[in-house]
CSV table of C-alpha atoms in Angstrom, one decimal:
chain,number,residue,atom,x,y,z
A,1,MET,CA,0.0,0.0,0.0
A,2,LYS,CA,1.1,3.6,-0.7
A,3,ARG,CA,1.5,6.5,1.7
A,4,TRP,CA,-2.0,7.7,1.1
A,5,THR,CA,-3.6,4.4,2.4
A,6,SER,CA,-5.3,5.3,5.7
A,7,ILE,CA,-7.6,4.1,8.3
A,8,ALA,CA,-10.3,4.2,5.6
A,9,ALA,CA,-8.7,1.0,4.4
A,10,VAL,CA,-9.8,-0.6,7.6
A,11,THR,CA,-13.0,1.1,8.4
A,12,LEU,CA,-14.8,1.3,5.1
A,13,GLY,CA,-17.8,3.2,6.2
A,14,THR,CA,-17.4,3.6,9.9
A,15,VAL,CA,-15.6,6.9,9.3
A,16,GLY,CA,-18.2,7.4,6.4
A,17,LEU,CA,-20.5,8.8,9.1
A,18,MET,CA,-18.0,11.4,10.0
A,19,SER,CA,-16.0,12.1,6.8
A,20,ALA,CA,-18.7,12.1,4.2
A,21,THR,CA,-20.9,14.6,6.0
A,22,GLY,CA,-18.2,16.9,7.2
A,23,ILE,CA,-18.8,19.9,4.9
A,24,GLY,CA,-18.5,23.1,7.0
A,25,GLY,CA,-17.4,21.1,10.1
A,26,VAL,CA,-16.4,22.7,13.3
A,27,MET,CA,-12.8,22.4,14.2
A,28,ALA,CA,-12.9,21.8,18.0
A,29,LYS,CA,-9.7,21.9,20.1
A,30,THR,CA,-8.0,18.6,19.2
A,31,LYS,CA,-4.9,18.1,21.3
A,32,PRO,CA,-5.3,16.6,24.8
A,33,ALA,CA,-2.8,17.7,27.5
A,34,ALA,CA,-1.0,14.4,27.5
A,35,ALA,CA,-0.6,11.4,25.3
A,36,VAL,CA,-3.4,8.8,25.5
A,37,THR,CA,-3.1,5.2,24.5
A,38,VAL,CA,-6.4,3.9,23.0
A,39,PRO,CA,-6.7,0.2,22.0
A,40,MET,CA,-9.2,-0.2,19.2
A,41,PHE,CA,-10.9,-3.2,17.5
A,42,ALA,CA,-11.4,-3.0,13.8
A,43,TYR,CA,-12.3,-5.0,10.7
A,44,GLN,CA,-9.4,-5.3,8.2
A,45,PRO,CA,-10.8,-6.4,4.8
A,46,PRO,CA,-9.1,-9.5,3.2
A,47,TRP,CA,-8.0,-7.3,0.3
A,48,ASN,CA,-6.0,-5.1,2.6
A,49,LEU,CA,-4.3,-7.6,4.9
A,50,ALA,CA,-0.8,-6.4,3.7
A,51,GLU,CA,-1.3,-3.0,5.3
A,52,ASN,CA,0.2,-2.6,8.7
A,53,MET,CA,-2.2,-0.3,10.5
A,54,ASN,CA,0.2,0.2,13.4
A,55,THR,CA,2.7,1.8,11.0
A,56,ASN,CA,0.2,3.3,8.7
A,57,TRP,CA,0.8,7.0,7.7
A,58,PHE,CA,-2.5,8.2,9.1
A,59,THR,CA,-2.2,6.3,12.3
A,60,HIS,CA,1.1,8.1,12.8
A,61,TYR,CA,-0.5,11.4,12.0
A,62,VAL,CA,-3.2,10.8,14.6
A,63,ASP,CA,-0.5,10.0,17.1
A,64,LYS,CA,1.3,13.2,16.4
A,65,ARG,CA,-1.7,15.5,15.9
A,66,PHE,CA,-3.9,14.3,18.8
A,67,HIS,CA,-1.4,12.8,21.2
A,68,MET,CA,-3.4,9.6,20.7
A,69,HIS,CA,-1.6,6.3,20.3
A,70,ILE,CA,-3.8,3.8,18.7
A,71,VAL,CA,-3.2,0.1,19.4
A,72,TRP,CA,-5.0,-1.9,16.7
A,73,ASN,CA,-6.7,-5.2,17.3
A,74,LEU,CA,-7.6,-6.2,13.8
A,75,THR,CA,-9.6,-9.1,12.2
A,76,ASN,CA,-10.6,-10.2,8.7
A,77,ASP,CA,-13.3,-12.4,10.2
A,78,LEU,CA,-15.6,-9.9,11.8
A,79,ALA,CA,-18.7,-12.1,12.1
A,80,THR,CA,-16.7,-14.6,14.2
A,81,LYS,CA,-14.3,-12.5,16.1
A,82,GLN,CA,-16.5,-9.6,17.3
A,83,PRO,CA,-19.1,-11.6,19.3
A,84,VAL,CA,-16.4,-13.8,20.8
A,85,LEU,CA,-14.4,-10.8,21.8
A,86,LEU,CA,-17.4,-9.0,23.4
A,87,GLU,CA,-18.6,-12.1,25.2
A,88,SER,CA,-15.2,-12.9,26.6
A,89,GLY,CA,-15.1,-9.7,28.6
A,90,ASN,CA,-11.6,-9.0,27.3
A,91,TYR,CA,-12.5,-6.3,24.8
A,92,PRO,CA,-10.8,-3.0,24.1
A,93,PRO,CA,-12.2,0.5,24.9
A,94,VAL,CA,-13.2,1.3,21.4
A,95,ILE,CA,-14.9,-0.7,18.6
A,96,PHE,CA,-13.8,1.5,15.7
A,97,ALA,CA,-14.9,-0.7,12.8
A,98,GLY,CA,-17.2,-3.4,13.9
A,99,SER,CA,-20.7,-4.5,12.9
A,100,PHE,CA,-23.8,-4.3,15.1
A,101,THR,CA,-27.5,-4.8,14.3
A,102,ASN,CA,-29.9,-2.6,16.2
A,103,SER,CA,-30.9,-5.5,18.5
A,104,GLN,CA,-27.2,-6.2,19.2
A,105,VAL,CA,-26.7,-2.5,20.2
A,106,LEU,CA,-29.6,-2.7,22.6
A,107,GLN,CA,-28.4,-6.1,24.0
A,108,TYR,CA,-24.8,-4.9,24.7
A,109,ALA,CA,-26.1,-1.6,26.0
A,110,HIS,CA,-28.4,-3.5,28.4
A,111,GLN,CA,-25.5,-5.6,29.6
A,112,GLY,CA,-23.5,-2.4,30.2
A,113,VAL,CA,-20.8,-3.4,27.6
A,114,LEU,CA,-21.6,-0.3,25.4
A,115,ILE,CA,-21.8,3.1,27.1
A,116,PRO,CA,-24.1,6.0,26.1
A,117,LEU,CA,-22.3,8.6,24.0
A,118,ASN,CA,-24.6,11.5,23.9
A,119,LYS,CA,-22.7,13.8,26.3
A,120,TRP,CA,-19.3,12.9,24.8
A,121,ILE,CA,-20.4,13.5,21.2
A,122,LYS,CA,-22.2,16.7,22.0
A,123,LYS,CA,-19.2,18.2,23.8
A,124,TYR,CA,-16.2,16.8,21.9
A,125,ALA,CA,-17.6,15.9,18.5
A,126,PRO,CA,-20.0,18.7,17.6
A,127,ASN,CA,-19.8,17.9,13.9
A,128,VAL,CA,-21.0,14.4,14.4
A,129,TRP,CA,-23.7,15.6,16.8
A,130,ARG,CA,-24.9,18.2,14.2
A,131,ASN,CA,-25.1,15.5,11.5
A,132,ILE,CA,-27.1,13.1,13.7
A,133,GLN,CA,-29.6,15.9,14.2
A,134,GLN,CA,-29.8,17.1,10.6
A,135,GLN,CA,-29.1,14.2,8.2
A,136,PRO,CA,-32.4,12.6,7.0
A,137,GLY,CA,-32.9,9.2,8.7
A,138,LEU,CA,-29.7,9.3,10.6
A,139,LYS,CA,-31.2,10.2,14.0
A,140,ALA,CA,-33.8,7.5,13.7
A,141,ASP,CA,-31.1,4.9,13.0
A,142,THR,CA,-28.8,6.2,15.7
A,143,VAL,CA,-30.9,7.2,18.8
A,144,THR,CA,-32.4,4.3,20.8
A,145,PRO,CA,-35.9,4.4,22.2
A,146,SER,CA,-34.4,5.5,25.5
A,147,GLY,CA,-32.9,8.6,23.8
A,148,ASN,CA,-29.4,7.3,24.2
A,149,ILE,CA,-26.8,6.9,21.5
A,150,TYR,CA,-24.7,3.7,22.0
A,151,ALA,CA,-23.3,3.2,18.5
A,152,LEU,CA,-22.7,5.1,15.3
A,153,PRO,CA,-23.7,3.7,11.9
A,154,GLY,CA,-21.7,3.7,8.8
A,155,TYR,CA,-23.1,6.6,6.8
A,156,ASN,CA,-21.3,7.5,3.6
A,157,TRP,CA,-22.0,9.9,0.7
A,158,CYS,CA,-20.2,8.1,-2.0
A,159,TYR,CA,-21.5,8.7,-5.5
A,160,HIS,CA,-19.8,5.9,-7.2
A,161,CYS,CA,-20.9,3.6,-4.4
A,162,ASP,CA,-24.5,4.6,-4.9
A,163,TRP,CA,-24.3,3.2,-8.5
A,164,SER,CA,-21.8,0.5,-7.9
A,165,ALA,CA,-23.1,-2.3,-10.2
A,166,LYS,CA,-20.7,-1.3,-12.9
A,167,MET,CA,-19.5,-3.0,-16.1
A,168,TRP,CA,-16.0,-1.9,-17.0
A,169,VAL,CA,-15.0,-2.1,-20.7
A,170,ASN,CA,-11.4,-2.3,-22.1
A,171,GLY,CA,-10.9,0.9,-24.1
A,172,TYR,CA,-7.9,-0.6,-25.9
A,173,TRP,CA,-10.0,-3.3,-27.6
A,174,LEU,CA,-12.9,-0.9,-28.3
A,175,LYS,CA,-10.5,1.3,-30.2
A,176,LYS,CA,-8.6,-1.4,-31.9
A,177,LEU,CA,-11.8,-3.2,-33.1
A,178,HIS,CA,-13.6,0.1,-33.9
A,179,LEU,CA,-16.4,-0.6,-31.5
A,180,PRO,CA,-18.7,1.9,-29.8
A,181,ILE,CA,-19.6,1.6,-26.1
A,182,PRO,CA,-22.8,-0.4,-26.2
A,183,THR,CA,-26.0,1.2,-24.9
A,184,THR,CA,-28.5,-1.7,-25.6
A,185,THR,CA,-28.5,-5.4,-24.9
A,186,ALA,CA,-28.3,-6.1,-28.6
A,187,GLN,CA,-25.2,-3.9,-28.9
A,188,PHE,CA,-23.7,-5.4,-25.8
A,189,THR,CA,-24.1,-8.9,-27.2
A,190,HIS,CA,-22.5,-7.8,-30.5
A,191,VAL,CA,-19.5,-6.2,-28.8
A,192,LEU,CA,-18.9,-9.4,-26.8
A,193,GLU,CA,-19.2,-11.5,-29.9
A,194,VAL,CA,-16.6,-9.3,-31.7
A,195,PHE,CA,-14.2,-9.6,-28.7
A,196,LYS,CA,-14.5,-13.4,-28.9
A,197,GLN,CA,-13.9,-13.5,-32.6
A,198,HIS,CA,-10.6,-11.7,-32.1
A,199,GLY,CA,-9.4,-14.0,-29.3
A,200,VAL,CA,-10.3,-11.7,-26.4
A,201,VAL,CA,-12.1,-13.1,-23.4
A,202,PRO,CA,-15.4,-11.3,-23.9
A,203,LEU,CA,-16.5,-10.9,-20.3
A,204,ASP,CA,-14.7,-12.3,-17.3
A,205,ALA,CA,-16.2,-12.2,-13.8
A,206,TYR,CA,-15.7,-13.8,-10.4
A,207,THR,CA,-17.7,-14.8,-7.4
A,208,GLU,CA,-19.3,-12.4,-4.9
A,209,THR,CA,-19.2,-14.9,-2.1
A,210,GLY,CA,-16.6,-17.1,-0.6
A,211,ASN,CA,-12.9,-17.0,-1.4
A,212,GLY,CA,-11.9,-14.1,-3.5
A,213,ALA,CA,-15.2,-12.4,-3.1
A,214,GLY,CA,-15.9,-9.2,-5.0
A,215,TRP,CA,-18.1,-6.2,-5.0
A,216,HIS,CA,-20.8,-6.6,-7.7
A,217,SER,CA,-18.2,-8.8,-9.4
A,218,MET,CA,-20.6,-11.3,-11.1
A,219,GLY,CA,-22.5,-8.5,-12.9
A,220,LEU,CA,-25.9,-10.0,-12.3
A,221,SER,CA,-27.5,-6.7,-11.3
A,222,PHE,CA,-26.1,-5.0,-14.4
A,223,LEU,CA,-27.2,-7.8,-16.7
A,224,MET,CA,-30.7,-8.1,-15.2
A,225,ASP,CA,-31.5,-4.3,-15.0
A,226,PRO,CA,-32.3,-4.0,-18.8
A,227,PHE,CA,-35.3,-6.3,-18.1
A,228,ILE,CA,-36.3,-5.7,-14.4
A,229,TYR,CA,-34.9,-3.8,-11.5
A,230,TYR,CA,-32.7,-6.0,-9.4
A,231,ASP,CA,-30.1,-4.7,-7.0
A,232,GLY,CA,-29.0,-8.1,-5.7
A,233,SER,CA,-28.3,-7.0,-2.2
A,234,GLY,CA,-29.7,-6.3,1.2
A,235,ALA,CA,-32.0,-8.5,3.3
A,236,TYR,CA,-34.7,-8.8,0.6
A,237,PRO,CA,-32.8,-8.7,-2.8
A,238,TYR,CA,-35.7,-10.4,-4.7
A,239,PHE,CA,-38.4,-8.0,-3.6
A,240,ASP,CA,-39.3,-4.7,-5.3
A,241,THR,CA,-42.3,-2.4,-5.7
A,242,SER,CA,-44.7,-2.8,-8.6
A,243,ALA,CA,-44.7,-0.2,-11.5
A,244,ASN,CA,-47.3,1.8,-9.8
A,245,GLY,CA,-45.4,1.7,-6.5
A,246,LYS,CA,-48.4,0.3,-4.6
A,247,GLN,CA,-47.5,-3.3,-4.3
A,248,VAL,CA,-44.5,-5.4,-3.2
A,249,VAL,CA,-43.7,-8.0,-5.9
A,250,PHE,CA,-41.4,-11.1,-5.8
A,251,VAL,CA,-39.1,-10.3,-8.7
A,252,PRO,CA,-38.3,-13.9,-9.8
A,253,THR,CA,-41.9,-14.6,-10.6
A,254,GLN,CA,-42.2,-11.7,-13.0
A,255,PRO,CA,-42.1,-12.4,-16.8
A,256,GLN,CA,-39.3,-9.7,-17.2
A,257,TRP,CA,-37.1,-11.8,-14.9
A,258,ARG,CA,-37.5,-14.8,-17.1
A,259,LYS,CA,-36.6,-12.7,-20.1
A,260,GLY,CA,-33.5,-11.5,-18.4
A,261,LEU,CA,-32.5,-15.0,-17.5
A,262,GLU,CA,-33.0,-16.1,-21.1
A,263,TRP,CA,-30.7,-13.4,-22.3
A,264,ILE,CA,-28.0,-14.1,-19.8
A,265,HIS,CA,-28.3,-17.8,-20.7
A,266,SER,CA,-27.9,-16.9,-24.4
A,267,LEU,CA,-24.6,-15.1,-23.5
A,268,TYR,CA,-23.4,-18.2,-21.6
A,269,ALA,CA,-24.4,-20.5,-24.4
A,270,LYS,CA,-22.4,-18.5,-26.9
A,271,GLY,CA,-19.4,-18.6,-24.7
A,272,LEU,CA,-19.5,-14.8,-24.0
A,273,ILE,CA,-19.5,-15.1,-20.2
A,274,PRO,CA,-17.3,-17.6,-18.4
A,275,PRO,CA,-18.6,-20.8,-16.8
A,276,GLY,CA,-16.7,-20.1,-13.6
A,277,PHE,CA,-18.0,-16.7,-12.9
A,278,VAL,CA,-20.0,-17.9,-10.0
A,279,SER,CA,-17.1,-19.8,-8.4
A,280,GLN,CA,-13.7,-18.5,-9.5
A,281,PRO,CA,-11.7,-16.1,-7.4
A,282,TRP,CA,-10.4,-12.7,-8.5
A,283,THR,CA,-6.9,-14.0,-9.1
A,284,ALA,CA,-8.1,-16.1,-12.0
A,285,VAL,CA,-9.6,-13.0,-13.6
A,286,GLU,CA,-6.7,-10.7,-12.7
A,287,LYS,CA,-4.2,-12.8,-14.5
A,288,LEU,CA,-5.9,-12.4,-17.9
A,289,VAL,CA,-6.8,-8.7,-17.2
A,290,LEU,CA,-3.2,-7.8,-16.6
A,291,GLN,CA,-2.3,-9.6,-19.9
A,292,ASN,CA,-4.9,-7.4,-21.6
A,293,LYS,CA,-6.9,-10.4,-22.8
A,294,VAL,CA,-10.3,-9.4,-21.4
A,295,GLY,CA,-12.9,-7.2,-22.9
A,296,MET,CA,-15.2,-6.5,-20.0
A,297,VAL,CA,-15.2,-7.0,-16.2
A,298,PRO,CA,-18.1,-6.3,-13.8
A,299,ASN,CA,-17.1,-4.7,-10.5
A,300,GLY,CA,-18.0,-1.9,-8.1
A,301,ALA,CA,-14.4,-0.7,-8.3
A,302,LEU,CA,-11.9,-2.5,-10.5
A,303,GLY,CA,-8.7,-2.8,-8.4
A,304,LEU,CA,-5.8,-2.5,-10.8
A,305,THR,CA,-2.4,-0.9,-10.7
A,306,PRO,CA,-2.1,2.7,-12.2
A,307,GLN,CA,-0.4,1.5,-15.4
A,308,ASP,CA,-3.2,-0.8,-16.2
A,309,TRP,CA,-5.9,1.8,-15.8
A,310,LYS,CA,-5.1,3.3,-19.2
A,311,TYR,CA,-7.2,0.5,-20.7
A,312,TRP,CA,-10.0,0.5,-18.0
A,313,GLU,CA,-11.1,4.1,-17.7
A,314,GLN,CA,-14.7,3.6,-19.0
A,315,VAL,CA,-17.8,1.8,-17.8
A,316,VAL,CA,-20.8,0.7,-19.9
A,317,PRO,CA,-23.9,2.9,-19.2
A,318,PRO,CA,-27.0,1.1,-18.0
A,319,LEU,CA,-28.3,-0.9,-20.9
A,320,ARG,CA,-31.7,-0.5,-22.6
A,321,GLY,CA,-33.5,-3.8,-23.0
A,322,PRO,CA,-35.6,-5.0,-25.9
A,323,SER,CA,-38.7,-3.6,-24.2
A,324,GLY,CA,-37.2,-0.2,-23.5
A,325,VAL,CA,-36.4,-0.9,-19.9
A,326,GLN,CA,-33.3,0.8,-18.6
A,327,TRP,CA,-32.6,0.5,-14.9
A,328,SER,CA,-29.5,1.2,-12.8
A,329,SER,CA,-29.4,-0.4,-9.4
A,330,PHE,CA,-29.1,2.1,-6.5
A,331,TYR,CA,-27.3,1.3,-3.3
A,332,GLY,CA,-27.0,4.6,-1.5
A,333,ASN,CA,-28.8,7.0,0.8
A,334,GLN,CA,-29.1,4.7,3.8
A,335,PRO,CA,-27.0,3.9,6.9
A,336,SER,CA,-25.2,0.6,6.7
A,337,GLY,CA,-25.6,-0.6,10.3
A,338,ALA,CA,-23.8,0.4,13.5
A,339,THR,CA,-20.0,0.1,13.2
A,340,PHE,CA,-18.6,2.4,16.0
A,341,ALA,CA,-19.0,2.0,19.7
A,342,VAL,CA,-17.3,2.7,23.0
A,343,THR,CA,-17.2,0.0,25.7
A,344,ASN,CA,-17.2,0.2,29.5
A,345,LYS,CA,-13.4,-0.4,29.4
A,346,ALA,CA,-12.9,3.2,28.2
A,347,LYS,CA,-11.5,5.8,30.5
A,348,PRO,CA,-12.7,9.4,30.1
A,349,ALA,CA,-9.4,10.5,28.6
A,350,GLN,CA,-9.7,7.7,25.9
A,351,ILE,CA,-13.2,8.7,25.1
A,352,ILE,CA,-12.4,12.4,24.8
A,353,ALA,CA,-9.4,11.6,22.5
A,354,THR,CA,-11.5,9.3,20.3
A,355,MET,CA,-14.4,11.9,20.1
A,356,ARG,CA,-11.9,14.6,19.1
A,357,LEU,CA,-10.6,12.3,16.3
A,358,LEU,CA,-14.1,11.7,15.1
A,359,ASN,CA,-14.8,15.4,15.1
A,360,PHE,CA,-11.7,16.0,13.0
A,361,LEU,CA,-12.8,13.3,10.5
A,362,ASP,CA,-16.0,15.2,10.1
A,363,THR,CA,-14.3,18.2,8.4
A,364,PRO,CA,-13.2,18.6,4.8
A,365,VAL,CA,-9.6,18.5,5.7
A,366,GLY,CA,-10.0,15.5,8.0
A,367,ALA,CA,-12.0,13.6,5.4
A,368,GLU,CA,-9.5,14.2,2.6
A,369,MET,CA,-6.5,13.4,4.8
A,370,GLU,CA,-8.1,10.2,6.2
A,371,ASP,CA,-8.8,9.0,2.6
A,372,PHE,CA,-5.7,10.2,0.8
A,373,GLY,CA,-3.0,11.2,3.2
């Protein structure tokens, strides 16, 4: 990882509450009188395991700027590690990037594991407090029925995340084969067929679950949206509202869903999408991509080195289907669950230091520095 890799590589949305809503933030006094050591628990994604968060540039910046020495307790298996850690009683003062349902927040609050944060946020993180009061839906998702705040949700304004079911296209092969970027399902099929005729893997994809999992990396939402809206995520991925918005429908029973499946099957039958896209890891795709042998790759954010991006700067726009349908799956404008909390192990000085850090992250400077160094 480069110098600009920061805590964002670990938190992925925890700081989204603070950083994404920090326009016009208040810069409260940030430096405590003496250095404070704050052990923190956080999720470290599998794709970022090489990053040493204890020597990370932004971790050092926090140490210097806030006199706050973070000791990271990291895991890439959050679903297993977090509940075991909390039930053991041997947990750190701060859960910086965890995962809590609303019922879990109430459970741990009732047990006294999580402490109320209202007074701490209001006094030492006024930017966060303001956003909880002002951002639509955020207060309802954050404040418990008792009026207390025990955890902060991941809340992120990320435009490219909102429309993350992308289909990346190789500009080199478009130019070499004199092909336009497709805008309809018919044109999309044609471009893939031309790729195949010239020895290029038309569309390569990999699994969204299991080993080597990706972010919209199978492309099913993109491929189905020209026929029927399907975001493929959340607790109820197969449910949507009817055209008039007055009914909830089960998407797979709709005739448009069958038409979409028939089209996807035709691509598979022609050898235009790989047989292993529901099971193969990213490494299998990456090898061919780096050899410039692939025409299209679905992904929320195609992770390549800078020198390879010269071929992968464009995405295919939402396709128009044979019936004129043209959807684009939307994934934004909602909290993503509680991720930050302070436990009963925290001392006042640790809580104050942590709140001051959150307040800084909720400013334009803090947000940019946390993301880019």
